[in-house]
Amino acid sequence: MSAEAPPPPAAGPLADARAQLAEAIEHLGVDAGTHRMLATSRREMAVSVPLRRDDGTIATYEGFRVQHNFSRGPAKGGLRFSTAVDLDEVRALAMWMSWKCALVDVPYGGAKGGVAIEPRDHSLAELERVTRRYTSEILPIIGPEVDIPAPDIGTDERTMAWIMDTYSASKGFTVTGVVTGKPISLGGSLGRAMATSRGVAHVALMAMASRGLDPTGASAAVQGFGKVGRGAARLLAEAGVRVQAVSDVDGAVWSEAGLDIARLGDHVDEHGTVVGFDGAEAMDAGGLVTLDVDVLVPAAVEGVITADNAADVRARILVEGANGPTTSAADAILADMDVLIVPDILANAGGVIVSYFEWVQSNQAYRWSEREVNDKLEERMTRSWHDVVDYSGVHGLSYRQAATALAVRRVIEAHELRGLYP
Ligand code: GLU
């Protein structure tokens, strides 16, 4: 096997993740052997997940768990249920988790899981069976000291409860530390549900301040109204920002004066989509990323800002609530346009930060107050923000390049201190 890094796929999240790593490696002056090690996952498991459907037929879905790195601690990362899931996507998301955990200094490596299933096409009972079967397949490689799943697209606290129960049943005792993002009554942390959104809003406000932009009267558009986008929209609106547009998989809504996010939330709870909200005009969801707003928050999926639409982005600040929303080609275009990008591994790290707090609480069987959680979250987000801004200033790098370089350097440092076994 050569020391060279594996050739990246032509396009897609793994190509982007590997291109970012390659840039960091070059900046840090790291050898090709270490580059190869970091470009490849430490452990990958592909499973097939058979499901007995409610009508008695059997469907089979592809599932994955990828552990990218363990140098700084157990692997950590979400589980995604989406038909877009494939091995390369999960590899990229796992690599980003390694950098995210290192950047915000939580003692984890990176992992990600996925099942190629559309959750909206399944009953709750079917989702439970899929989750339990997937969990039993990956059981040998997860655990509170090994790899700790959490929610991601298409999964939630109920999914985590099923994983926790399946894992615990196999051990013969309750192991709450095997997942994070659990229901509060099963050892979930206060503040976890809003943590990613809180972190996104916090760095968005810091980014606005750094550009001399007063939140009161500033405008924003948020792509995605799920676990991340909904809370981020609410917190930005509470800070005085006019959140003019919000989208979800079904469509988008727009209001010049700013959306009433609380009322929009009620509408979504009732109808399952932002579409049809009477306090706004309907708009084409694809046009949201090129709206004339101050701040754009892509908080849905990867690869939405591409070489095709980057030149049309009008926002001055881009805060990546999603993982990998900006392709490498788009990143270069936006840098030339002087758009300030708060990269995903910083912007959406609030989730894994509070996951870490939850894991600590679960392992100690002790509960912190919501205030304590939120204060500690804010402190870590602020520290990480300043680390990135300072490193970017000293080395003349973009925030993404700075964040990745800082994170990769920390992972390499841990690796070198431990040494290579044998
Ligand atoms: N899925 C979230 C992310 O991409 C959270 C991961 C976690 O808490 O482990 O960061």
Short mmCIF file of C-alpha atoms and ligand atoms in Angstrom, two decimals:
data_model
loop_
_atom_site.label_atom_id
_atom_site.label_comp_id
_atom_site.label_asym_id
_atom_site.label_seq_id
_atom_site.Cartn_x
_atom_site.Cartn_y
_atom_site.Cartn_z
CA MET A 1 0.00 0.00 0.00
CA SER A 2 1.38 3.39 -0.93
CA ALA A 3 1.91 6.24 1.50
CA GLU A 4 -0.01 8.56 -0.78
CA ALA A 5 -3.50 9.65 0.18
CA PRO A 6 -6.17 7.67 -1.67
CA PRO A 7 -7.43 9.39 -4.80
CA PRO A 8 -10.60 11.29 -3.92
CA PRO A 9 -13.85 10.50 -5.70
CA ALA A 10 -14.60 13.01 -8.46
CA ALA A 11 -17.33 14.86 -6.59
CA GLY A 12 -19.59 14.71 -3.56
CA PRO A 13 -19.04 15.14 0.17
CA LEU A 14 -16.07 12.77 0.39
CA ALA A 15 -14.28 14.66 -2.39
CA ASP A 16 -14.91 17.90 -0.49
CA ALA A 17 -13.81 16.45 2.86
CA ARG A 18 -10.61 15.03 1.36
CA ALA A 19 -9.84 18.27 -0.49
CA GLN A 20 -10.16 20.18 2.82
CA LEU A 21 -7.90 17.66 4.53
CA ALA A 22 -5.32 17.89 1.72
CA GLU A 23 -5.19 21.68 2.14
CA ALA A 24 -4.70 21.35 5.89
CA ILE A 25 -1.97 18.74 5.40
CA GLU A 26 -0.15 21.01 3.01
CA HIS A 27 -0.45 24.01 5.33
CA LEU A 28 0.79 21.97 8.30
CA GLY A 29 3.61 20.36 6.28
CA VAL A 30 2.60 16.85 7.29
CA ASP A 31 4.06 13.71 5.68
CA ALA A 32 2.23 11.67 3.05
CA GLY A 33 1.90 8.62 5.30
CA THR A 34 0.03 10.56 7.97
CA HIS A 35 -2.08 12.15 5.26
CA ARG A 36 -3.08 8.73 3.98
CA MET A 37 -3.93 7.56 7.48
CA LEU A 38 -6.22 10.56 8.05
CA ALA A 39 -7.81 10.37 4.60
CA THR A 40 -9.07 6.84 5.29
CA SER A 41 -11.45 5.58 7.97
CA ARG A 42 -10.09 3.47 10.78
CA ARG A 43 -13.08 1.12 10.70
CA GLU A 44 -16.08 0.74 8.40
CA MET A 45 -19.01 -1.59 8.78
CA ALA A 46 -21.54 -2.15 6.02
CA VAL A 47 -24.65 -4.10 6.96
CA SER A 48 -27.89 -5.00 5.34
CA VAL A 49 -30.94 -4.30 7.42
CA PRO A 50 -33.92 -6.51 6.69
CA LEU A 51 -37.28 -5.16 7.79
CA ARG A 52 -40.53 -7.05 8.14
CA ARG A 53 -43.02 -4.43 6.98
CA ASP A 54 -46.40 -3.98 8.57
CA ASP A 55 -47.99 -5.76 5.57
CA GLY A 56 -45.80 -8.84 6.14
CA THR A 57 -43.41 -8.30 3.19
CA ILE A 58 -39.67 -7.96 3.75
CA ALA A 59 -37.69 -4.93 2.63
CA THR A 60 -33.90 -4.69 2.94
CA TYR A 61 -31.91 -1.49 3.43
CA GLU A 62 -28.21 -0.73 3.29
CA GLY A 63 -26.71 0.50 6.54
CA PHE A 64 -23.27 1.76 7.56
CA ARG A 65 -21.26 2.78 10.58
CA VAL A 66 -17.93 4.43 9.85
CA GLN A 67 -15.39 5.29 12.54
CA HIS A 68 -12.90 7.72 11.09
CA ASN A 69 -10.53 8.24 13.98
CA PHE A 70 -9.96 7.27 17.63
CA SER A 71 -6.78 9.19 18.45
CA ARG A 72 -8.48 11.61 20.88
CA GLY A 73 -11.06 9.24 22.36
CA PRO A 74 -14.07 7.10 21.46
CA ALA A 75 -15.67 7.73 18.10
CA LYS A 76 -18.69 10.03 18.12
CA GLY A 77 -21.30 11.01 15.59
CA GLY A 78 -24.87 10.89 14.45
CA LEU A 79 -27.02 8.30 12.71
CA ARG A 80 -28.79 9.40 9.55
CA PHE A 81 -31.90 7.87 7.96
CA SER A 82 -32.08 9.13 4.38
CA THR A 83 -32.25 7.64 0.89
CA ALA A 84 -29.20 9.77 0.03
CA VAL A 85 -27.04 7.71 2.43
CA ASP A 86 -24.16 5.82 0.84
CA LEU A 87 -20.75 4.72 2.09
CA ASP A 88 -18.85 7.72 0.71
CA GLU A 89 -21.29 10.16 2.32
CA VAL A 90 -20.97 8.44 5.68
CA ARG A 91 -17.16 8.43 5.32
CA ALA A 92 -17.15 12.19 4.73
CA LEU A 93 -19.51 12.88 7.62
CA ALA A 94 -17.37 10.70 9.92
CA MET A 95 -14.22 12.60 8.94
CA TRP A 96 -15.93 15.93 9.61
CA MET A 97 -16.94 14.64 13.06
CA SER A 98 -13.26 13.97 13.87
CA TRP A 99 -12.35 17.54 13.00
CA LYS A 100 -15.42 18.98 14.75
CA CYS A 101 -14.70 17.14 18.01
CA ALA A 102 -11.03 18.16 17.90
CA LEU A 103 -11.84 21.78 17.07
CA VAL A 104 -14.18 22.27 20.02
CA ASP A 105 -11.96 20.08 22.18
CA VAL A 106 -14.32 17.32 23.20
CA PRO A 107 -12.40 14.07 23.85
CA TYR A 108 -13.69 12.08 20.91
CA GLY A 109 -12.77 10.82 17.49
CA GLY A 110 -15.28 10.94 14.66
CA ALA A 111 -17.92 8.52 13.42
CA LYS A 112 -21.16 8.52 11.48
CA GLY A 113 -23.87 6.02 10.70
CA GLY A 114 -26.56 5.83 8.11
CA VAL A 115 -29.38 3.70 6.79
CA ALA A 116 -30.55 4.31 3.22
CA ILE A 117 -34.23 4.58 4.10
CA GLU A 118 -36.88 7.29 3.78
CA PRO A 119 -38.32 7.55 7.30
CA ARG A 120 -41.45 9.35 6.09
CA ASP A 121 -42.46 6.20 4.17
CA HIS A 122 -42.57 4.08 7.32
CA SER A 123 -44.78 3.61 10.34
CA LEU A 124 -43.35 4.15 13.80
CA ALA A 125 -43.38 0.39 14.38
CA GLU A 126 -41.35 -0.18 11.20
CA LEU A 127 -38.84 2.51 12.17
CA GLU A 128 -38.42 0.86 15.55
CA ARG A 129 -37.76 -2.53 13.94
CA VAL A 130 -35.25 -1.04 11.47
CA THR A 131 -33.46 0.82 14.27
CA ARG A 132 -33.25 -2.22 16.51
CA ARG A 133 -32.06 -4.49 13.71
CA TYR A 134 -29.45 -1.95 12.55
CA THR A 135 -28.31 -1.55 16.17
CA SER A 136 -27.96 -5.29 16.63
CA GLU A 137 -25.86 -5.46 13.43
CA ILE A 138 -23.43 -2.73 14.56
CA LEU A 139 -23.53 -3.76 18.22
CA PRO A 140 -19.99 -5.19 18.23
CA ILE A 141 -18.49 -1.81 17.36
CA ILE A 142 -20.51 0.62 19.51
CA GLY A 143 -20.50 1.32 23.24
CA PRO A 144 -19.92 4.21 25.64
CA GLU A 145 -16.15 3.71 25.43
CA VAL A 146 -16.07 2.80 21.74
CA ASP A 147 -18.48 4.74 19.58
CA ILE A 148 -21.49 6.77 20.71
CA PRO A 149 -24.28 7.46 18.16
CA ALA A 150 -26.56 10.52 18.29
CA PRO A 151 -29.42 11.91 16.20
CA ASP A 152 -28.89 13.30 12.72
CA ILE A 153 -31.14 13.78 9.69
CA GLY A 154 -34.20 11.49 9.90
CA THR A 155 -33.54 10.28 13.45
CA ASP A 156 -34.49 11.71 16.83
CA GLU A 157 -34.55 11.09 20.56
CA ARG A 158 -36.97 8.19 20.12
CA THR A 159 -34.48 6.50 17.77
CA MET A 160 -31.81 6.96 20.45
CA ALA A 161 -34.07 5.36 23.09
CA TRP A 162 -34.49 2.26 20.85
CA ILE A 163 -30.72 2.04 20.28
CA MET A 164 -30.07 2.41 23.99
CA ASP A 165 -32.64 -0.25 24.84
CA THR A 166 -31.36 -2.72 22.21
CA TYR A 167 -27.76 -2.25 23.34
CA SER A 168 -28.74 -2.53 27.01
CA ALA A 169 -30.78 -5.70 26.38
CA SER A 170 -27.71 -7.32 24.83
CA LYS A 171 -25.60 -6.42 27.89
CA GLY A 172 -28.20 -7.39 30.49
CA PHE A 173 -28.12 -3.97 32.17
CA THR A 174 -28.98 -0.38 31.28
CA VAL A 175 -26.21 1.55 29.53
CA THR A 176 -27.38 5.12 29.08
CA GLY A 177 -23.95 6.33 27.87
CA VAL A 178 -24.11 4.38 24.59
CA VAL A 179 -26.03 7.16 22.81
CA THR A 180 -26.60 10.88 23.26
CA GLY A 181 -29.59 12.95 22.26
CA LYS A 182 -31.79 10.67 24.38
CA PRO A 183 -35.16 11.65 25.85
CA ILE A 184 -34.65 13.63 29.08
CA SER A 185 -36.44 10.92 31.08
CA LEU A 186 -33.86 8.35 29.93
CA GLY A 187 -30.78 10.36 30.86
CA GLY A 188 -30.85 12.89 28.05
CA SER A 189 -29.29 16.25 28.81
CA LEU A 190 -31.28 19.39 29.39
CA GLY A 191 -30.39 21.76 26.56
CA ARG A 192 -29.40 19.03 24.07
CA ALA A 193 -32.43 19.42 21.81
CA MET A 194 -31.64 23.10 21.15
CA ALA A 195 -27.85 22.81 21.39
CA THR A 196 -26.96 22.80 17.69
CA SER A 197 -29.34 25.69 16.99
CA ARG A 198 -28.02 27.61 19.98
CA GLY A 199 -24.45 27.21 18.75
CA VAL A 200 -25.41 28.24 15.20
CA ALA A 201 -27.16 31.38 16.42
CA HIS A 202 -24.30 32.18 18.79
CA VAL A 203 -21.61 32.07 16.08
CA ALA A 204 -23.92 33.84 13.62
CA LEU A 205 -24.19 36.75 16.06
CA MET A 206 -20.42 36.75 16.63
CA ALA A 207 -19.85 36.73 12.87
CA MET A 208 -22.28 39.64 12.46
CA ALA A 209 -20.53 41.60 15.20
CA SER A 210 -17.16 40.96 13.53
CA ARG A 211 -18.53 42.53 10.35
CA GLY A 212 -20.09 45.46 12.22
CA LEU A 213 -23.61 44.23 11.54
CA ASP A 214 -26.27 45.03 14.14
CA PRO A 215 -28.62 42.04 14.52
CA THR A 216 -31.60 44.36 14.96
CA GLY A 217 -32.90 44.89 11.48
CA ALA A 218 -30.39 42.54 9.82
CA SER A 219 -31.96 39.94 7.56
CA ALA A 220 -31.47 36.18 7.30
CA ALA A 221 -32.65 33.15 5.35
CA VAL A 222 -32.62 29.67 6.83
CA GLN A 223 -32.62 26.55 4.69
CA GLY A 224 -34.16 23.66 6.61
CA PHE A 225 -36.69 23.83 9.42
CA GLY A 226 -35.72 20.67 11.28
CA LYS A 227 -33.63 20.05 14.38
CA VAL A 228 -31.09 22.74 13.47
CA GLY A 229 -32.84 25.33 11.29
CA ARG A 230 -35.99 25.72 13.34
CA GLY A 231 -34.21 26.58 16.57
CA ALA A 232 -31.63 28.74 14.80
CA ALA A 233 -34.41 30.73 13.09
CA ARG A 234 -36.15 31.20 16.43
CA LEU A 235 -33.02 32.34 18.28
CA LEU A 236 -31.98 34.70 15.48
CA ALA A 237 -35.47 36.21 15.45
CA GLU A 238 -35.28 36.60 19.25
CA ALA A 239 -31.99 38.48 18.77
CA GLY A 240 -33.80 40.95 16.50
CA VAL A 241 -32.86 39.48 13.11
CA ARG A 242 -35.56 39.56 10.45
CA VAL A 243 -35.70 35.92 9.32
CA GLN A 244 -37.21 36.55 5.92
CA ALA A 245 -37.24 33.07 4.43
CA VAL A 246 -37.31 29.49 5.58
CA SER A 247 -37.50 26.30 3.54
CA ASP A 248 -37.97 22.58 4.05
CA VAL A 249 -38.07 19.59 1.69
CA ASP A 250 -41.54 20.55 0.50
CA GLY A 251 -41.04 24.26 -0.27
CA ALA A 252 -40.22 27.70 1.10
CA VAL A 253 -41.94 30.75 2.56
CA TRP A 254 -40.86 34.40 2.50
CA SER A 255 -41.83 37.64 4.20
CA GLU A 256 -40.15 41.02 3.68
CA ALA A 257 -40.89 42.08 7.27
CA GLY A 258 -39.59 38.81 8.71
CA LEU A 259 -41.45 35.60 9.55
CA ASP A 260 -43.20 35.04 12.86
CA ILE A 261 -41.13 31.96 13.72
CA ALA A 262 -43.29 30.89 16.68
CA ARG A 263 -46.43 30.93 14.52
CA LEU A 264 -44.57 29.21 11.69
CA GLY A 265 -43.53 26.52 14.19
CA ASP A 266 -47.18 25.98 15.16
CA HIS A 267 -48.07 25.68 11.48
CA VAL A 268 -45.33 23.05 10.97
CA ASP A 269 -46.46 21.09 14.03
CA GLU A 270 -49.93 20.97 12.56
CA HIS A 271 -49.19 20.41 8.85
CA GLY A 272 -45.70 18.86 8.82
CA THR A 273 -44.31 21.52 6.46
CA VAL A 274 -43.70 25.27 6.18
CA VAL A 275 -45.74 25.24 2.95
CA GLY A 276 -49.13 26.90 3.26
CA PHE A 277 -48.15 29.19 6.14
CA ASP A 278 -50.56 32.12 5.98
CA GLY A 279 -48.12 34.67 7.42
CA ALA A 280 -45.88 34.63 4.34
CA GLU A 281 -45.65 34.30 0.58
CA ALA A 282 -44.70 31.00 -1.05
CA MET A 283 -41.35 30.97 -2.83
CA ASP A 284 -39.21 28.55 -4.79
CA ALA A 285 -37.07 26.64 -2.28
CA GLY A 286 -34.16 26.53 -4.72
CA GLY A 287 -33.98 30.33 -4.73
CA LEU A 288 -33.50 30.63 -0.96
CA VAL A 289 -29.70 30.44 -1.03
CA THR A 290 -29.48 33.37 -3.46
CA LEU A 291 -31.86 35.70 -1.60
CA ASP A 292 -30.70 39.24 -0.87
CA VAL A 293 -30.18 38.81 2.89
CA ASP A 294 -27.30 39.59 5.25
CA VAL A 295 -26.97 36.10 6.68
CA LEU A 296 -27.60 32.76 5.03
CA VAL A 297 -27.92 29.65 7.19
CA PRO A 298 -27.96 26.41 5.20
CA ALA A 299 -29.22 23.97 7.83
CA ALA A 300 -30.40 21.02 5.77
CA VAL A 301 -28.09 18.77 3.74
CA GLU A 302 -24.66 18.85 2.10
CA GLY A 303 -23.82 20.15 -1.36
CA VAL A 304 -26.47 22.88 -1.72
CA ILE A 305 -24.13 25.76 -2.52
CA THR A 306 -22.26 24.70 -5.60
CA ALA A 307 -20.26 26.13 -8.52
CA ASP A 308 -23.63 26.65 -10.23
CA ASN A 309 -25.18 29.02 -7.67
CA ALA A 310 -22.28 30.36 -5.54
CA ALA A 311 -21.74 33.45 -7.71
CA ASP A 312 -25.41 34.39 -7.12
CA VAL A 313 -25.20 34.26 -3.32
CA ARG A 314 -26.00 37.76 -2.02
CA ALA A 315 -25.50 37.13 1.72
CA ARG A 316 -22.31 38.54 3.26
CA ILE A 317 -22.22 35.89 5.98
CA LEU A 318 -22.79 32.16 5.56
CA VAL A 319 -23.25 30.10 8.70
CA GLU A 320 -23.14 26.37 7.99
CA GLY A 321 -25.75 24.75 10.20
CA ALA A 322 -25.64 21.63 8.00
CA ASN A 323 -22.59 19.46 7.48
CA GLY A 324 -20.88 20.15 4.16
CA PRO A 325 -23.46 22.48 2.55
CA THR A 326 -20.80 24.30 0.48
CA THR A 327 -18.84 22.36 -2.13
CA SER A 328 -15.10 23.02 -2.52
CA ALA A 329 -15.70 24.75 -5.86
CA ALA A 330 -18.34 27.03 -4.31
CA ASP A 331 -16.06 27.71 -1.35
CA ALA A 332 -13.40 29.16 -3.66
CA ILE A 333 -15.95 31.34 -5.47
CA LEU A 334 -17.38 32.68 -2.18
CA ALA A 335 -13.87 33.41 -0.86
CA ASP A 336 -13.21 35.58 -3.91
CA MET A 337 -16.49 37.40 -3.20
CA ASP A 338 -15.32 38.01 0.39
CA VAL A 339 -18.28 36.15 1.90
CA LEU A 340 -17.52 35.29 5.52
CA ILE A 341 -18.11 31.55 5.92
CA VAL A 342 -18.47 30.11 9.40
CA PRO A 343 -17.62 26.50 8.57
CA ASP A 344 -19.79 23.55 9.60
CA ILE A 345 -17.27 22.01 11.99
CA LEU A 346 -17.46 25.22 14.03
CA ALA A 347 -20.99 26.48 13.31
CA ASN A 348 -22.90 23.29 14.08
CA ALA A 349 -20.62 21.94 16.83
CA GLY A 350 -23.10 22.88 19.58
CA GLY A 351 -24.82 19.52 19.14
CA VAL A 352 -21.78 17.39 19.78
CA ILE A 353 -20.61 19.70 22.57
CA VAL A 354 -23.82 19.06 24.51
CA SER A 355 -23.69 15.40 23.45
CA TYR A 356 -20.38 15.31 25.29
CA PHE A 357 -22.02 16.94 28.33
CA GLU A 358 -24.81 14.33 28.12
CA TRP A 359 -22.30 11.48 27.95
CA VAL A 360 -20.47 12.83 30.99
CA GLN A 361 -23.78 13.14 32.87
CA SER A 362 -24.91 9.65 31.80
CA ASN A 363 -21.63 8.07 32.82
CA GLN A 364 -21.80 9.82 36.20
CA ALA A 365 -25.57 9.29 36.61
CA TYR A 366 -25.88 12.97 37.47
CA ARG A 367 -27.91 15.79 35.92
CA TRP A 368 -26.74 19.34 35.28
CA SER A 369 -29.15 22.28 35.14
CA GLU A 370 -30.12 23.68 31.75
CA ARG A 371 -28.42 26.94 32.69
CA GLU A 372 -25.16 25.11 33.40
CA VAL A 373 -25.36 23.29 30.07
CA ASN A 374 -26.12 26.44 28.08
CA ASP A 375 -23.39 28.46 29.79
CA LYS A 376 -20.79 25.76 29.19
CA LEU A 377 -21.94 25.43 25.57
CA GLU A 378 -21.63 29.15 24.96
CA GLU A 379 -18.21 29.25 26.58
CA ARG A 380 -16.89 26.49 24.32
CA MET A 381 -18.42 27.97 21.18
CA THR A 382 -16.92 31.36 21.98
CA ARG A 383 -13.48 29.87 22.69
CA SER A 384 -13.56 27.84 19.47
CA TRP A 385 -14.68 30.88 17.48
CA HIS A 386 -11.73 32.90 18.78
CA ASP A 387 -9.31 30.01 18.15
CA VAL A 388 -10.42 29.95 14.52
CA VAL A 389 -10.43 33.72 14.04
CA ASP A 390 -6.96 34.05 15.61
CA TYR A 391 -5.46 31.17 13.61
CA SER A 392 -7.01 32.54 10.44
CA GLY A 393 -5.49 35.96 11.14
CA VAL A 394 -2.01 34.66 11.96
CA HIS A 395 -1.80 32.31 8.96
CA GLY A 396 -3.84 34.21 6.40
CA LEU A 397 -6.35 31.38 5.99
CA SER A 398 -10.11 31.33 5.53
CA TYR A 399 -12.11 30.32 8.60
CA ARG A 400 -12.70 26.89 7.07
CA GLN A 401 -9.03 26.38 6.34
CA ALA A 402 -8.12 27.62 9.82
CA ALA A 403 -10.70 25.42 11.55
CA THR A 404 -9.66 22.32 9.62
CA ALA A 405 -5.95 22.96 10.15
CA LEU A 406 -6.40 23.50 13.89
CA ALA A 407 -8.46 20.33 14.20
CA VAL A 408 -6.18 18.19 12.05
CA ARG A 409 -3.17 19.43 14.02
CA ARG A 410 -4.83 18.39 17.30
CA VAL A 411 -5.65 14.92 15.95
CA ILE A 412 -2.08 14.48 14.66
CA GLU A 413 -0.67 15.66 17.98
CA ALA A 414 -2.72 13.04 19.85
CA HIS A 415 -1.66 10.40 17.35
CA GLU A 416 2.01 11.28 17.69
CA LEU A 417 1.93 11.36 21.49
CA ARG A 418 0.38 7.89 21.54
CA GLY A 419 2.68 6.51 18.83
CA LEU A 420 1.82 3.92 16.26
CA TYR A 421 1.10 0.43 17.63
CA PRO A 422 2.97 -1.92 17.35
N1 GLU B 1 -25.35 14.72 14.17
C1 GLU B 1 -24.78 15.83 14.86
C2 GLU B 1 -23.60 16.38 14.10
O1 GLU B 1 -23.47 16.19 12.92
C3 GLU B 1 -24.47 15.52 16.32
C4 GLU B 1 -23.46 14.45 16.54
C5 GLU B 1 -23.33 14.04 18.00
O2 GLU B 1 -23.87 14.70 18.86
O3 GLU B 1 -22.65 13.04 18.23
O4 GLU B 1 -22.77 17.07 14.64
#
